[in-house]
Amino acid sequence: NSDSWEIKSNIPANLNLSWSHFHIEDKVFAGLGYGGGWGNGYASNQIWSYDLVENKWTQYRNCPQRIKETILSMTIGNKGYVFTYIGTYSNKMTDVWEFDPGKN
């Protein structure tokens, strides 16, 4: 039934392609990726949190590395993990980053 869908929020403009996401407690964290419209090799280091209860996006603490594409992102326990593929200026990356919202 098409009437069962409801728009909750708009994704921040910089989350266009190849971004990563984690669901930790009552929030979704999303970011990284590229949109083709900004500098530094068209790669982002921004992380945003989406509060499911408040229904709003807030910019969170940025990743120390700009990442254009990831191969995989996942949540284990209360931490997120990003497996990188491409960084700024399309340079190959093979890093694994840990995201802990309690300290990152």
Coordinates of N, CA and C in Angstrom, one line a residue, residues 10-95:
N10 N 14.6 15.3 5.6 CA 15.5 15.3 4.4 C 17.0 15.1 4.9
I11 N 17.7 14.3 4.0 CA 19.1 14.0 4.3 C 19.9 15.3 4.1
P12 N 20.9 15.6 4.9 CA 21.7 16.8 4.7 C 22.3 16.7 3.3
A13 N 22.4 17.9 2.7 CA 22.8 18.0 1.2 C 24.1 17.3 0.9
N14 N 25.0 17.3 1.8 CA 26.3 16.7 1.4 C 26.4 15.2 1.5
L15 N 25.3 14.5 1.8 CA 25.2 13.1 1.8 C 24.6 12.6 0.5
N16 N 25.4 12.5 -0.5 CA 24.8 12.2 -1.8 C 25.1 10.8 -2.3
L17 N 26.4 10.4 -2.3 CA 26.7 9.1 -2.9 C 27.8 8.4 -2.0
S18 N 27.8 7.1 -2.0 CA 28.8 6.3 -1.3 C 29.1 6.7 0.1
W19 N 28.1 7.1 0.9 CA 28.2 7.4 2.3 C 28.1 6.2 3.1
S20 N 28.5 6.3 4.4 CA 28.4 5.2 5.3 C 27.4 5.5 6.4
H21 N 26.9 4.5 7.1 CA 25.9 4.7 8.1 C 26.0 3.7 9.2
F22 N 25.6 4.1 10.4 CA 25.5 3.2 11.6 C 24.3 3.5 12.4
H23 N 23.7 2.5 13.0 CA 22.6 2.7 13.9 C 23.1 2.3 15.3
I24 N 23.2 3.3 16.2 CA 23.7 3.1 17.5 C 22.7 3.8 18.5
E25 N 22.2 2.9 19.4 CA 21.2 3.3 20.3 C 20.0 3.9 19.6
D26 N 19.6 5.1 19.9 CA 18.4 5.7 19.2 C 18.8 6.7 18.1
K27 N 20.0 6.6 17.6 CA 20.4 7.5 16.5 C 21.0 6.8 15.4
V28 N 20.9 7.4 14.2 CA 21.5 6.9 13.0 C 22.7 7.9 12.7
F29 N 23.9 7.4 12.5 CA 25.0 8.2 12.1 C 25.3 8.0 10.6
A30 N 25.5 9.0 9.9 CA 25.8 8.9 8.4 C 26.7 10.0 8.0
G31 N 27.5 9.6 7.0 CA 28.4 10.7 6.4 C 29.4 10.1 5.5
L32 N 30.5 10.9 5.3 CA 31.5 10.6 4.3 C 31.0 10.6 2.9
G33 N 31.6 10.0 1.9 CA 31.1 10.0 0.6 C 31.4 11.3 -0.2
Y34 N 30.7 11.4 -1.4 CA 30.9 12.6 -2.2 C 29.7 13.0 -2.9
G35 N 29.7 14.2 -3.4 CA 28.6 14.8 -4.1 C 29.0 15.5 -5.4
G36 N 30.3 15.6 -5.6 CA 30.8 16.2 -6.8 C 30.7 17.8 -6.8
G37 N 30.3 18.4 -5.7 CA 30.1 19.8 -5.8 C 31.1 20.6 -4.8
W38 N 31.9 19.9 -4.1 CA 32.8 20.6 -3.2 C 34.3 20.2 -3.4
G39 N 35.2 20.9 -2.8 CA 36.6 20.8 -3.1 C 37.3 19.6 -2.3
N40 N 38.6 19.8 -2.1 CA 39.4 18.8 -1.4 C 39.3 17.4 -2.0
G41 N 39.3 17.3 -3.4 CA 39.2 16.1 -4.1 C 37.8 15.4 -4.1
Y42 N 36.8 16.2 -3.8 CA 35.4 15.7 -3.7 C 35.2 14.5 -2.8
A43 N 35.8 14.6 -1.6 CA 35.6 13.6 -0.6 C 35.2 14.3 0.7
S44 N 34.4 13.7 1.5 CA 33.9 14.3 2.8 C 34.4 13.6 4.0
N45 N 34.5 14.4 5.1 CA 34.9 13.8 6.4 C 33.7 14.1 7.4
Q46 N 32.6 14.6 6.9 CA 31.5 15.0 7.8 C 30.7 13.7 8.2
I47 N 30.3 13.7 9.5 CA 29.4 12.7 10.1 C 28.2 13.5 10.6
W48 N 27.1 13.0 10.3 CA 25.8 13.6 10.8 C 25.1 12.6 11.7
S49 N 24.4 13.0 12.7 CA 23.5 12.1 13.5 C 22.1 12.5 13.2
Y50 N 21.3 11.4 13.1 CA 19.8 11.6 12.9 C 19.1 11.1 14.2
D51 N 18.5 11.9 14.9 CA 17.8 11.5 16.1 C 16.4 11.0 15.7
L52 N 16.1 9.8 15.9 CA 14.9 9.2 15.5 C 13.7 9.7 16.3
V53 N 13.9 10.1 17.6 CA 12.9 10.6 18.4 C 12.6 12.1 18.1
E54 N 13.6 12.9 18.0 CA 13.4 14.3 17.6 C 13.2 14.6 16.1
N55 N 13.5 13.6 15.3 CA 13.3 13.7 13.9 C 14.1 14.8 13.3
K56 N 15.4 14.9 13.6 CA 16.3 15.9 13.1 C 17.7 15.5 12.9
W57 N 18.4 16.1 11.9 CA 19.8 15.8 11.6 C 20.7 16.9 12.3
T58 N 21.8 16.5 12.9 CA 22.8 17.4 13.5 C 24.2 17.0 13.1
Q59 N 25.0 18.0 12.7 CA 26.3 17.6 12.3 C 27.1 17.2 13.5
Y60 N 27.7 16.0 13.4 CA 28.5 15.4 14.5 C 29.9 15.7 14.4
R61 N 30.8 15.0 15.1 CA 32.2 15.2 15.0 C 32.8 14.6 13.7
N62 N 33.6 15.3 12.9 CA 34.1 14.8 11.7 C 35.1 13.7 11.8
C63 N 35.1 12.9 10.8 CA 36.2 11.8 10.7 C 37.5 12.5 10.4
P64 N 38.6 12.0 11.0 CA 39.9 12.7 10.7 C 40.4 12.5 9.2
Q65 N 39.8 11.7 8.5 CA 40.2 11.4 7.1 C 39.0 11.7 6.2
R66 N 39.3 12.3 5.0 CA 38.2 12.6 4.0 C 38.1 11.3 3.2
I67 N 36.9 10.8 3.1 CA 36.6 9.5 2.4 C 35.6 9.7 1.3
K68 N 35.9 9.3 0.1 CA 35.0 9.4 -1.0 C 34.1 8.2 -1.2
E69 N 34.7 7.0 -1.0 CA 33.9 5.8 -1.2 C 34.3 4.7 -0.1
T70 N 33.4 4.0 0.3 CA 33.6 2.9 1.3 C 33.1 1.6 0.7
I71 N 33.7 0.6 1.1 CA 33.3 -0.8 0.6 C 32.2 -1.3 1.6
L72 N 32.3 -1.0 2.8 CA 31.4 -1.5 3.8 C 31.4 -0.6 5.1
S73 N 30.2 -0.5 5.6 CA 30.1 0.1 7.0 C 29.1 -0.7 7.8
M74 N 29.4 -0.9 9.1 CA 28.6 -1.7 9.9 C 28.6 -1.2 11.3
T75 N 27.7 -1.7 12.1 CA 27.6 -1.4 13.5 C 27.8 -2.7 14.3
I76 N 28.7 -2.7 15.2 CA 29.0 -3.8 16.1 C 28.9 -3.3 17.5
G77 N 28.0 -3.8 18.3 CA 27.8 -3.2 19.7 C 27.4 -1.7 19.5
N78 N 28.1 -0.8 20.2 CA 27.8 0.6 20.2 C 28.9 1.3 19.4
K79 N 29.5 0.7 18.4 CA 30.5 1.3 17.6 C 30.2 1.0 16.1
G80 N 30.7 2.0 15.3 CA 30.5 1.8 13.9 C 31.9 1.6 13.2
Y81 N 31.9 0.9 12.1 CA 33.2 0.6 11.4 C 33.0 0.9 10.0
V82 N 34.1 1.6 9.4 CA 34.1 1.9 8.0 C 35.3 1.3 7.3
F83 N 35.0 0.6 6.3 CA 36.1 0.0 5.5 C 36.2 0.8 4.2
T84 N 37.3 1.5 4.1 CA 37.5 2.5 3.0 C 37.9 1.9 1.7
Y85 N 37.7 2.6 0.6 CA 38.1 2.2 -0.7 C 38.8 3.3 -1.5
I86 N 38.2 4.5 -1.5 CA 38.8 5.7 -2.2 C 38.7 6.9 -1.3
G87 N 39.8 7.7 -1.4 CA 39.9 8.9 -0.6 C 39.9 10.1 -1.5
T88 N 40.5 11.2 -1.1 CA 40.5 12.4 -1.9 C 41.2 12.2 -3.2
Y89 N 40.8 12.9 -4.2 CA 41.4 12.8 -5.6 C 41.4 11.4 -6.1
S90 N 40.5 10.6 -5.7 CA 40.3 9.2 -6.1 C 41.6 8.3 -5.8
N91 N 42.3 8.7 -4.7 CA 43.4 7.8 -4.3 C 42.9 6.6 -3.6
K92 N 43.4 5.4 -3.9 CA 43.0 4.2 -3.2 C 43.3 4.2 -1.7
M93 N 42.4 3.7 -0.9 CA 42.5 3.6 0.5 C 42.2 2.2 0.9
T94 N 42.8 1.7 1.9 CA 42.5 0.4 2.5 C 42.5 0.4 4.0
D95 N 41.9 1.5 4.6 CA 41.9 1.7 6.0 C 40.6 1.2 6.5

